[in-house]
Coordinates of C-alpha atoms and ligand atoms in Angstrom, one line a residue:
M1 CA 82.2 90.5 152.2
S2 CA 79.8 93.3 151.2
T3 CA 77.8 93.0 148.0
T4 CA 79.9 95.8 146.4
T5 CA 83.2 94.1 147.2
F6 CA 81.8 90.8 146.0
V7 CA 80.6 92.4 142.7
T8 CA 83.9 94.3 142.2
T9 CA 86.0 91.1 142.9
A10 CA 83.8 89.0 140.6
I11 CA 84.1 91.5 137.7
G12 CA 87.8 91.9 138.4
T13 CA 88.3 88.1 138.3
S14 CA 86.3 87.5 135.2
A15 CA 88.1 90.4 133.4
L16 CA 91.4 88.9 134.4
G17 CA 90.2 85.4 133.3
W18 CA 89.0 86.9 130.0
L19 CA 92.4 88.6 129.5
V20 CA 94.2 85.3 130.1
F21 CA 91.8 83.5 127.8
I22 CA 92.4 86.1 125.1
A23 CA 96.2 86.1 125.7
F24 CA 96.2 82.3 125.1
R25 CA 94.1 82.6 122.0
V26 CA 96.2 85.3 120.5
G27 CA 99.0 83.7 118.6
R28 CA 97.3 80.3 118.6
R29 CA 96.7 78.5 115.3
E30 CA 93.0 78.1 114.4
P31 CA 92.2 74.3 114.0
D32 CA 91.0 74.6 110.3
I33 CA 94.0 76.5 108.9
P34 CA 97.1 74.8 107.5
P35 CA 99.6 73.4 110.1
G36 CA 102.9 75.1 110.9
P37 CA 105.6 75.5 113.6
P38 CA 104.4 75.3 117.3
T39 CA 103.1 78.6 118.6
L40 CA 103.6 80.5 121.9
P41 CA 100.7 82.5 123.5
I42 CA 100.5 86.1 122.2
L43 CA 103.7 85.8 120.0
G44 CA 102.5 82.9 117.8
N45 CA 105.7 82.2 115.8
L46 CA 107.2 85.6 116.2
H47 CA 110.1 84.3 118.3
V48 CA 111.2 82.0 115.4
F49 CA 110.3 84.3 112.5
P50 CA 113.4 84.9 110.4
T51 CA 114.6 88.5 110.2
S52 CA 116.7 88.0 107.0
R53 CA 116.9 85.4 104.2
M54 CA 113.3 84.4 105.0
H55 CA 113.3 82.0 102.0
I56 CA 115.8 79.7 103.6
K57 CA 113.8 79.2 106.8
F58 CA 110.5 79.0 104.8
T59 CA 112.0 76.2 102.7
E60 CA 113.2 74.3 105.8
W61 CA 109.6 74.6 107.2
A62 CA 108.2 73.4 103.9
K63 CA 110.1 70.1 104.4
T64 CA 108.4 69.6 107.7
Y65 CA 105.0 71.1 107.2
G66 CA 104.4 70.4 103.5
E67 CA 103.2 72.3 100.4
I68 CA 101.0 74.7 102.4
Y69 CA 101.6 75.8 106.0
T70 CA 101.0 78.9 108.2
I71 CA 103.0 81.1 110.4
K72 CA 101.3 82.9 113.2
V73 CA 102.3 86.3 114.3
A74 CA 100.1 87.4 117.2
N75 CA 96.6 87.5 115.6
G76 CA 97.9 87.6 112.0
T77 CA 98.5 84.6 109.7
A78 CA 101.0 84.2 106.9
T79 CA 100.4 81.3 104.5
V80 CA 103.3 79.8 102.6
L81 CA 102.7 78.0 99.3
S82 CA 105.5 75.7 98.3
S83 CA 104.2 73.7 95.4
L84 CA 103.0 74.6 91.9
D85 CA 99.7 72.9 92.6
A86 CA 99.1 75.1 95.7
V87 CA 100.2 78.2 93.8
G88 CA 97.9 77.4 90.9
H89 CA 94.8 76.6 93.1
V90 CA 95.2 79.6 95.4
L91 CA 96.7 82.4 93.4
E92 CA 95.5 81.5 89.9
L93 CA 92.1 79.8 90.2
Q94 CA 91.1 82.0 93.1
S95 CA 92.9 85.1 91.9
N96 CA 89.8 87.3 92.5
L97 CA 90.2 86.5 96.3
T98 CA 94.0 86.5 96.5
S99 CA 95.1 89.6 94.7
N100 CA 95.3 92.1 97.5
R101 CA 98.6 93.1 99.1
P102 CA 99.2 92.9 102.9
P103 CA 98.4 96.1 104.8
N104 CA 101.0 98.7 104.3
S105 CA 100.4 101.8 106.4
I106 CA 103.8 103.3 105.5
A107 CA 103.1 103.1 101.8
K108 CA 99.8 104.9 102.4
M109 CA 101.5 107.6 104.5
V110 CA 104.2 108.2 102.0
A111 CA 102.4 107.8 98.7
D112 CA 98.7 108.1 99.6
D113 CA 97.0 105.7 97.1
L114 CA 99.4 106.3 94.3
H115 CA 102.0 103.5 94.6
F116 CA 100.0 100.9 92.8
P117 CA 102.0 97.7 93.5
T118 CA 101.2 98.2 97.2
L119 CA 97.5 98.9 96.6
N120 CA 94.7 96.3 97.1
Y121 CA 93.0 94.9 94.0
G122 CA 90.4 97.5 93.1
P123 CA 89.5 100.4 90.7
K124 CA 92.7 102.5 91.3
W125 CA 95.0 99.5 91.0
N126 CA 93.0 98.5 87.8
S127 CA 93.5 101.9 86.2
C128 CA 97.2 101.9 86.9
T129 CA 97.8 98.3 85.8
R130 CA 95.9 98.8 82.6
A131 CA 98.2 101.7 81.7
A132 CA 101.3 99.8 82.8
R133 CA 100.4 96.8 80.7
V134 CA 100.0 99.1 77.6
V135 CA 103.3 100.8 78.2
L136 CA 105.1 97.5 78.7
S137 CA 103.2 95.4 76.1
P138 CA 105.0 93.4 73.5
S139 CA 104.1 95.9 70.8
A140 CA 105.5 98.8 72.9
V141 CA 108.7 96.8 73.6
E142 CA 109.1 96.1 69.8
R143 CA 108.5 99.8 69.1
N144 CA 111.2 100.7 71.7
K145 CA 113.7 98.3 70.3
P146 CA 116.1 101.0 68.9
I147 CA 116.5 102.7 72.3
I148 CA 116.7 99.3 74.1
E149 CA 119.4 98.2 71.7
A150 CA 121.3 101.5 72.0
E151 CA 121.3 101.2 75.8
I152 CA 122.7 97.7 75.5
S153 CA 125.4 99.0 73.3
Q154 CA 126.4 101.5 76.1
L155 CA 126.3 98.6 78.6
L156 CA 128.9 96.7 76.5
Y157 CA 130.9 99.9 76.0
D158 CA 130.9 100.7 79.7
F159 CA 132.0 97.1 80.6
M160 CA 134.9 97.4 78.2
R161 CA 135.8 101.0 79.2
E162 CA 135.8 100.4 83.0
P163 CA 135.3 96.7 83.8
E164 CA 135.8 97.1 87.5
G165 CA 132.6 99.3 87.6
F166 CA 130.4 96.6 86.1
F167 CA 128.1 96.4 89.0
D168 CA 127.1 100.1 88.7
H169 CA 127.1 100.0 84.9
T170 CA 124.4 97.3 85.1
K171 CA 122.3 99.4 87.5
R172 CA 122.6 102.4 85.2
W173 CA 121.6 100.4 82.2
S174 CA 118.5 98.9 83.7
A175 CA 117.3 102.2 85.3
S176 CA 118.0 104.0 82.0
I177 CA 116.0 101.6 79.9
A178 CA 112.9 101.9 82.2
L179 CA 113.4 105.7 82.3
S180 CA 113.8 106.1 78.6
T181 CA 111.0 103.8 77.4
V182 CA 108.5 104.8 80.1
C183 CA 109.4 108.4 80.9
G184 CA 111.3 109.5 77.8
K185 CA 114.6 110.6 79.5
R186 CA 117.8 108.6 79.9
A187 CA 120.8 108.4 82.2
P188 CA 124.2 108.2 80.6
Q189 CA 126.0 107.8 84.0
I190 CA 125.1 106.2 87.3
S191 CA 125.9 109.7 88.7
T192 CA 123.3 111.3 86.4
P193 CA 121.4 113.4 89.0
Y194 CA 118.0 111.8 88.5
V195 CA 119.2 108.2 88.7
N196 CA 121.6 108.9 91.6
E197 CA 118.8 110.5 93.6
F198 CA 116.3 107.8 92.5
Y199 CA 118.5 105.0 93.9
S200 CA 119.2 106.9 97.1
M201 CA 115.5 107.6 97.6
V202 CA 114.5 104.0 96.9
F203 CA 117.1 102.7 99.3
D204 CA 115.6 104.8 102.1
W205 CA 112.1 104.0 101.0
V206 CA 112.7 100.3 101.2
R207 CA 114.2 100.6 104.7
L208 CA 111.2 102.6 105.8
L209 CA 108.9 99.9 104.3
E210 CA 110.7 97.2 106.3
F211 CA 110.0 99.2 109.5
G212 CA 106.4 99.5 108.3
A213 CA 106.0 95.7 108.7
I214 CA 106.5 96.3 112.5
L215 CA 104.0 99.2 112.4
D216 CA 101.4 97.0 110.8
L217 CA 101.9 94.4 113.5
A218 CA 101.5 96.9 116.3
P219 CA 99.3 99.7 114.8
A220 CA 99.1 101.5 118.2
L221 CA 102.6 102.8 117.5
K222 CA 101.0 105.1 114.9
Y223 CA 99.5 107.2 117.8
L224 CA 102.8 107.9 119.6
P225 CA 103.9 111.6 119.7
E226 CA 106.6 112.4 117.2
I227 CA 109.2 112.8 120.0
L228 CA 108.9 109.1 120.6
A229 CA 108.4 108.2 116.9
P230 CA 111.3 109.7 114.8
W231 CA 110.1 107.6 111.8
K232 CA 107.3 110.1 111.4
A233 CA 109.8 112.7 110.2
E234 CA 111.3 110.1 107.9
V235 CA 107.8 109.5 106.4
R236 CA 107.5 113.3 105.7
R237 CA 111.0 113.5 104.2
I238 CA 110.5 110.5 101.8
R239 CA 107.0 111.6 100.9
L240 CA 108.3 115.0 99.6
W241 CA 111.3 113.4 97.9
M242 CA 109.3 110.7 96.2
Q243 CA 106.6 113.2 95.1
D244 CA 109.3 115.5 93.7
L245 CA 111.1 112.7 91.8
Y246 CA 108.0 110.9 90.5
M247 CA 106.0 114.0 89.5
S248 CA 109.0 115.3 87.5
T249 CA 108.5 112.4 85.1
V250 CA 105.1 113.8 83.9
K251 CA 106.3 117.4 84.1
D252 CA 109.3 116.6 81.7
C253 CA 106.9 114.8 79.4
E254 CA 104.5 117.9 79.4
E255 CA 107.4 120.3 78.7
R256 CA 108.6 118.2 75.8
E257 CA 105.2 118.2 74.3
A258 CA 104.9 122.0 74.7
R259 CA 108.3 122.4 72.9
G260 CA 107.2 120.0 70.2
T261 CA 110.0 117.6 71.0
S262 CA 108.0 114.5 72.2
N263 CA 109.9 111.3 71.8
G264 CA 107.2 108.6 71.9
C265 CA 107.7 107.5 75.5
G266 CA 105.1 105.4 77.4
L267 CA 103.9 108.3 79.5
E268 CA 102.8 110.1 76.3
T269 CA 100.4 107.3 75.5
V270 CA 99.2 107.3 79.1
R271 CA 98.6 111.1 79.0
E272 CA 96.6 110.7 75.7
N273 CA 94.3 108.0 77.3
A274 CA 94.3 109.3 80.8
E275 CA 90.6 110.3 80.9
D276 CA 89.4 106.9 79.4
W277 CA 91.6 105.0 81.8
G278 CA 90.6 107.0 84.9
L279 CA 94.1 108.4 85.6
T280 CA 94.7 111.8 87.3
R281 CA 98.0 113.7 86.8
P282 CA 99.5 112.4 90.2
M283 CA 98.6 108.9 89.1
I284 CA 100.5 109.4 85.8
G285 CA 103.6 110.8 87.6
F286 CA 103.6 107.9 90.1
L287 CA 103.1 105.4 87.3
G288 CA 106.3 106.6 85.7
G289 CA 108.3 106.5 89.0
V290 CA 106.9 103.2 90.1
L291 CA 107.8 101.5 86.8
V292 CA 111.4 102.7 87.1
E293 CA 111.4 101.4 90.7
A294 CA 109.9 98.0 89.7
G295 CA 112.0 97.5 86.6
G296 CA 115.4 99.0 87.6
D297 CA 116.5 96.8 90.5
T298 CA 115.0 93.6 89.4
T299 CA 116.6 93.6 85.9
A300 CA 120.0 94.7 87.2
L301 CA 120.2 92.1 89.9
T302 CA 119.2 89.4 87.4
I303 CA 122.2 90.4 85.3
H304 CA 124.4 90.6 88.5
N305 CA 123.3 87.0 89.3
T306 CA 124.0 85.9 85.7
I307 CA 127.6 87.2 85.9
L308 CA 128.1 85.5 89.3
M309 CA 126.9 82.2 87.9
A310 CA 129.0 82.5 84.8
M311 CA 132.1 83.3 86.9
A312 CA 131.4 80.4 89.3
H313 CA 130.7 77.9 86.5
P314 CA 133.5 78.5 83.9
E315 CA 132.7 75.3 82.0
A316 CA 129.1 76.3 81.5
Q317 CA 130.2 79.8 80.5
K318 CA 132.6 78.3 77.9
R319 CA 130.0 76.0 76.5
A320 CA 127.6 79.0 76.1
Q321 CA 130.3 81.1 74.3
E322 CA 131.2 78.2 72.0
E323 CA 127.5 78.0 71.0
I324 CA 127.3 81.8 70.4
D325 CA 130.5 81.7 68.3
R326 CA 129.2 78.8 66.2
V327 CA 125.9 80.6 65.4
V328 CA 127.1 84.3 65.3
G329 CA 130.9 84.4 65.1
S330 CA 132.7 87.7 65.8
D331 CA 131.7 89.7 62.7
R332 CA 128.3 90.9 64.2
L333 CA 126.6 91.2 67.5
P334 CA 124.0 88.5 68.4
T335 CA 120.3 89.5 68.6
S336 CA 117.5 87.9 70.6
D337 CA 116.3 86.2 67.4
D338 CA 119.5 84.2 67.4
L339 CA 118.5 82.6 70.7
D340 CA 116.2 80.2 68.9
R341 CA 119.3 78.6 67.5
M342 CA 121.1 78.5 70.8
P343 CA 119.5 75.9 73.1
Y344 CA 122.4 76.0 75.6
V345 CA 122.4 79.8 76.1
K346 CA 118.6 79.7 76.5
A347 CA 119.0 76.9 79.1
F348 CA 121.8 78.9 80.9
I349 CA 119.4 81.9 81.3
L350 CA 116.6 79.6 82.7
E351 CA 119.0 77.8 85.0
V352 CA 120.3 81.1 86.5
S353 CA 116.7 82.1 87.2
R354 CA 115.9 78.7 88.8
L355 CA 118.9 78.5 91.1
K356 CA 119.5 82.2 91.9
P357 CA 116.1 83.7 91.6
T358 CA 115.3 87.5 91.4
A359 CA 112.4 87.2 93.9
P360 CA 112.8 84.0 96.0
L361 CA 109.4 84.5 97.8
G362 CA 107.7 86.5 95.0
F363 CA 106.0 89.6 96.3
P364 CA 103.5 88.9 99.1
R365 CA 99.8 88.8 98.4
A366 CA 96.8 88.9 100.8
A367 CA 93.5 87.1 100.9
S368 CA 90.4 89.4 100.7
A369 CA 88.1 86.5 101.9
D370 CA 88.5 83.0 103.2
V371 CA 90.0 80.8 100.6
M372 CA 90.0 76.9 100.6
Y373 CA 92.7 74.5 99.4
K374 CA 92.6 70.8 100.0
G375 CA 90.2 71.2 103.0
Y376 CA 92.3 73.9 104.7
R377 CA 91.0 77.5 105.2
I378 CA 93.4 80.3 104.3
P379 CA 91.8 83.0 106.5
S380 CA 90.6 86.4 105.1
G381 CA 93.4 88.9 105.6
S382 CA 96.2 86.3 105.6
T383 CA 99.4 87.3 103.9
I384 CA 100.3 84.7 101.1
F385 CA 103.9 83.9 100.0
T386 CA 104.8 82.0 96.9
N387 CA 107.9 80.0 98.1
Y388 CA 109.6 80.0 94.7
W389 CA 112.9 79.1 96.4
S390 CA 111.5 75.9 97.7
I391 CA 109.7 75.0 94.4
S392 CA 112.8 75.6 92.4
R393 CA 114.7 73.1 94.6
D394 CA 112.0 70.4 94.8
P395 CA 113.6 67.0 94.1
A396 CA 110.2 65.8 92.9
L397 CA 110.5 68.3 90.0
F398 CA 114.3 68.5 89.4
D399 CA 117.1 66.0 89.3
D400 CA 120.1 67.2 91.5
P401 CA 118.2 70.5 92.3
E402 CA 121.1 72.2 94.1
K403 CA 123.3 71.8 91.0
F404 CA 123.8 74.4 88.3
M405 CA 123.0 72.3 85.3
P406 CA 121.7 74.2 82.2
E407 CA 121.5 70.8 80.4
R408 CA 118.3 70.0 82.3
Y409 CA 116.5 72.5 80.0
I410 CA 117.9 70.8 77.0
Q411 CA 116.6 67.4 78.2
H412 CA 113.2 68.9 78.9
P413 CA 111.8 72.3 78.0
Q414 CA 110.8 72.9 81.6
G415 CA 114.0 71.3 83.0
F416 CA 112.0 68.6 84.8
G417 CA 113.7 65.4 86.1
K418 CA 113.6 61.9 84.7
A419 CA 110.9 60.5 87.1
L420 CA 108.5 63.4 86.6
R421 CA 109.0 63.3 82.8
S422 CA 108.0 59.6 82.6
Q423 CA 105.0 60.3 84.9
M424 CA 104.0 63.2 82.6
E425 CA 104.3 61.0 79.5
Q426 CA 102.0 58.4 81.1
Q427 CA 99.4 61.1 82.0
G428 CA 99.5 62.8 78.6
S429 CA 100.5 66.4 78.0
D430 CA 96.9 67.8 78.6
N431 CA 96.8 66.3 82.1
T432 CA 99.7 67.8 83.9
G433 CA 97.8 70.3 86.1
F434 CA 99.7 73.3 87.4
L435 CA 103.1 72.0 86.3
K436 CA 102.5 74.4 83.4
L437 CA 103.2 77.3 85.7
W438 CA 107.0 76.5 85.7
P439 CA 109.1 78.5 84.9
G440 CA 106.8 81.5 84.4
V441 CA 105.9 81.5 88.2
A442 CA 109.1 83.5 88.7
F443 CA 107.0 86.5 87.5
G444 CA 104.0 85.7 89.7
V445 CA 100.6 84.2 88.6
G446 CA 97.0 85.4 88.3
K447 CA 95.8 89.0 88.1
R448 CA 98.9 90.5 89.8
K449 CA 101.4 88.8 87.6
C450 CA 104.4 91.1 86.8
S451 CA 103.4 93.8 84.3
G452 CA 106.9 94.0 82.9
T453 CA 107.4 90.3 82.1
Y454 CA 107.8 90.7 78.3
L455 CA 110.3 93.6 78.7
A456 CA 112.2 91.8 81.4
H457 CA 112.6 88.7 79.3
N458 CA 113.7 90.8 76.3
L459 CA 116.3 92.6 78.4
V460 CA 117.7 89.7 80.3
N461 CA 117.9 87.5 77.1
T462 CA 119.6 90.2 75.0
A463 CA 122.0 91.4 77.7
T464 CA 123.1 87.9 78.7
L465 CA 123.6 86.9 75.1
R466 CA 125.7 90.0 74.2
L467 CA 127.7 90.0 77.5
L468 CA 128.7 86.4 76.9
W469 CA 129.5 87.1 73.3
A470 CA 131.7 90.1 74.2
F471 CA 133.5 89.2 77.5
N472 CA 135.1 86.5 79.6
F473 CA 134.0 86.6 83.3
D474 CA 136.7 85.1 85.5
K475 CA 137.2 84.8 89.2
P476 CA 139.5 87.4 90.6
K477 CA 142.9 86.2 91.5
D478 CA 144.8 86.4 94.8
P479 CA 148.4 87.8 94.9
S480 CA 149.8 84.3 94.1
G481 CA 147.7 84.2 90.9
K482 CA 145.2 81.6 92.3
P483 CA 141.5 82.2 91.6
K484 CA 139.7 83.4 94.7
N485 CA 136.6 81.6 96.0
V486 CA 133.3 83.1 95.0
D487 CA 130.4 83.2 97.4
I488 CA 127.4 83.1 95.1
W489 CA 124.9 83.2 98.0
N490 CA 126.1 86.5 99.6
D491 CA 122.9 88.4 99.2
K492 CA 121.7 91.6 100.7
P493 CA 118.8 91.3 103.2
G494 CA 115.4 92.0 101.9
I495 CA 112.7 90.4 99.7
L496 CA 114.9 90.4 96.5
G497 CA 117.7 87.9 95.8
A498 CA 120.2 90.8 95.2
P499 CA 123.9 90.0 95.7
F500 CA 126.2 92.4 97.5
P501 CA 128.7 94.1 95.1
F502 CA 131.4 91.5 94.2
D503 CA 134.6 91.4 92.2
C504 CA 134.9 89.8 88.8
D505 CA 137.8 89.8 86.2
I506 CA 136.1 91.0 83.0
S507 CA 138.1 91.0 79.7
V508 CA 136.9 91.6 76.2
R509 CA 137.2 88.4 74.1
S510 CA 139.2 89.8 71.1
P511 CA 140.2 93.1 69.4
K512 CA 137.5 92.3 66.8
H513 CA 134.9 92.2 69.5
A514 CA 136.2 95.4 71.0
E515 CA 136.0 97.2 67.6
L516 CA 132.4 96.1 67.1
I517 CA 131.4 97.3 70.6
R518 CA 133.0 100.7 69.9
Q519 CA 131.3 101.0 66.5
R520 CA 127.9 100.1 67.9
F521 CA 128.2 102.6 70.6
R522 CA 129.2 105.4 68.2
D523 CA 126.2 104.4 65.9
A524 CA 123.8 104.7 68.8
A525 CA 124.4 108.5 69.3
P526 CA 121.4 109.7 67.1
I527 CA 119.1 107.1 68.8
F528 CA 120.0 108.5 72.2
E529 CA 119.5 112.1 71.3
P530 CA 115.7 112.5 71.7
F531 CA 116.0 111.0 75.2
E532 CA 118.7 113.4 76.3
Q533 CA 116.8 116.6 76.4
E534 CA 117.0 116.9 80.2
L535 CA 120.7 116.1 80.6
C536 CA 122.7 118.3 82.9
E537 CA 125.9 120.1 81.8
A538 CA 128.2 117.6 83.6
D539 CA 126.5 114.7 81.7
R540 CA 126.7 116.5 78.4
Q541 CA 130.5 117.1 78.8
W542 CA 131.2 113.5 79.9
W543 CA 129.1 112.2 77.1
N544 CA 130.8 114.3 74.4
F545 CA 134.1 113.1 75.7
C546 CA 133.1 109.4 75.4
R547 CA 131.7 109.8 71.9
N548 CA 134.7 111.6 70.6
H549 CA 137.1 109.1 72.2
G550 CA 134.9 106.0 71.9
Ligands
LIG601 C1 113.9 89.7 85.8 C2 113.1 90.7 86.1 C3 111.8 90.7 86.9 C4 111.3 89.8 87.7 C5 111.9 88.4 88.1 C6 110.0 90.3 88.2 C7 109.2 89.6 89.1 C8 108.0 90.1 89.6 C9 107.2 89.5 90.6 C10 107.4 88.1 91.2 C11 106.1 90.3 90.8 C12 105.0 90.0 91.8 C13 103.8 89.4 91.1 C14 102.8 88.9 92.1 O1 102.3 89.6 93.0 O2 102.5 87.7 92.0 C15 106.3 91.5 90.0 C16 105.4 92.6 90.1 C17 105.6 93.7 89.3 N1 106.6 93.9 88.3 FE1 108.1 92.7 87.9 N2 109.8 91.5 87.6 C18 110.8 91.8 86.8 C19 111.0 93.0 86.0 C20 110.1 94.0 85.9 C21 110.2 95.1 85.0 C22 111.3 95.3 84.0 C23 109.1 95.9 85.2 C24 108.7 97.2 84.6 C25 109.5 98.1 84.0 C26 108.3 95.2 86.3 C27 107.1 95.8 86.8 C28 106.4 95.1 87.8 C29 105.2 95.8 88.4 C30 104.6 97.1 88.1 C31 104.7 94.8 89.4 C32 103.6 95.0 90.3 C33 102.3 94.3 89.8 C34 101.2 94.6 90.8 O3 101.3 94.7 92.0 O4 100.0 94.5 90.3 N3 108.9 94.1 86.6 N4 107.4 91.4 89.3

């Protein structure tokens, strides 16, 4: 063998050996990170990674691998936290290192750096979050109470007018509240052009984001020519659509100001403080759009889940209604202040959120540096999931965790089971560690905790209370008059616990209730007016018809 052949063969063999070595390392779990399912070379756990209803598989794995485990996908790591202690130590105590979001190339291509819930922790996120927290603060929510109440009066009126459309009425209501309080314009119908377009755009945007997860696993796909990558055209389409919709929020606000018809919406406050808070005009427009995006779906699906649970548990629904009737009667509508005298209704709301959560895996975070927990290393760059689904079903925390039992929150303010309660009594109330995170963990913990928590509580509490006061929610009947089975777990794929549209027999509880609902709706007209400056002609006609015949 000549020297050249020898050298070429030696280089070739060692390159091949190196490639094999790398291939076997890729996908392998590093020895100091939390355990997890067995891996395959290159793939890691990709072959067993769930493509839908991830929380179910993640909870199954938690039973085998414990409160903290990892899933490997090629070189990447996802860490799953399935106890309050792990969530508290990793996401609250080390919040400065665990407040990034996982890489999201699609969000960057579509929205540059303007979609703040997808941004990493940093100055831009800080400016937007500061503004969001002012717009959604308790004092802003209290100031917005008249329009919030008026929107709830339309929700009740819509349920009574057209009960079979309840699913869309709820979506209209939640979007309209975020739109009116933040952007100063409302939507009287689900077909109101802005809302209709908004929901269509968000639907396509979420689908594109799901594809984006694949793109972030295989970044080389970004360099494919467009003929082989049709998603690039979709990126351009959604980018223009989103910019158009989101920037119209600030444009409308500017025009109202120029006409002298400002209505006190959140974006007005943001515009006034923009310079101090480091916000540009595009950042303000996107803030408006993003808050409608973040608040619309989450609140609506929470009410959809509440209706599902009320229908599936008629005895609990009846008990809640008896309590409401005892405290309020049928001569007036209940208010959120009445809740303090309604322990069962309060417990009902908390139990829905425990058993049928809005975000079963929270929203994923990412570590910006190595983070330690109980001797394990969570590697820098790792995606971090809060396994709320598993925590909410942990038998160490809750008796009969799979059962819908609002009473648990009457026996203990956090709903904890007998064994844990006596353990807590022995330890003393100051020494219960991160158990204090329950049930607030439903909204996230640490620096990236949901900015809309106060508004969301207010909306969910008031809407649940009033819907249960006003209506009976019964299972639909088959042709022989027998109640049909209800599948409460029939959720859409995706990160949220959103049910597919379902049927429900909704009936107003008495003529007296019906008259009060009509009257409240009529009384709301002058409160709506300042938020109706941008209504289209079709909305105006429909709206006048409802008011005159309401
Ligand atoms: C029942 C209703 C809601 C639930 C269960 C919910 C839950 C959550 C959760 C789990 C997160 C992720 C927090 C984290 O990363 O740890 C989040 C983020 C967020 N939520 Fe909510 N949310 C609700 C309603 C709302 C509403 C009404 C708004 C505003 C109108 C809102 C605005 C936001 C925003 C802007 C973020 C992103 C925060 C960030 O990335 O820094 N949410 N929410």
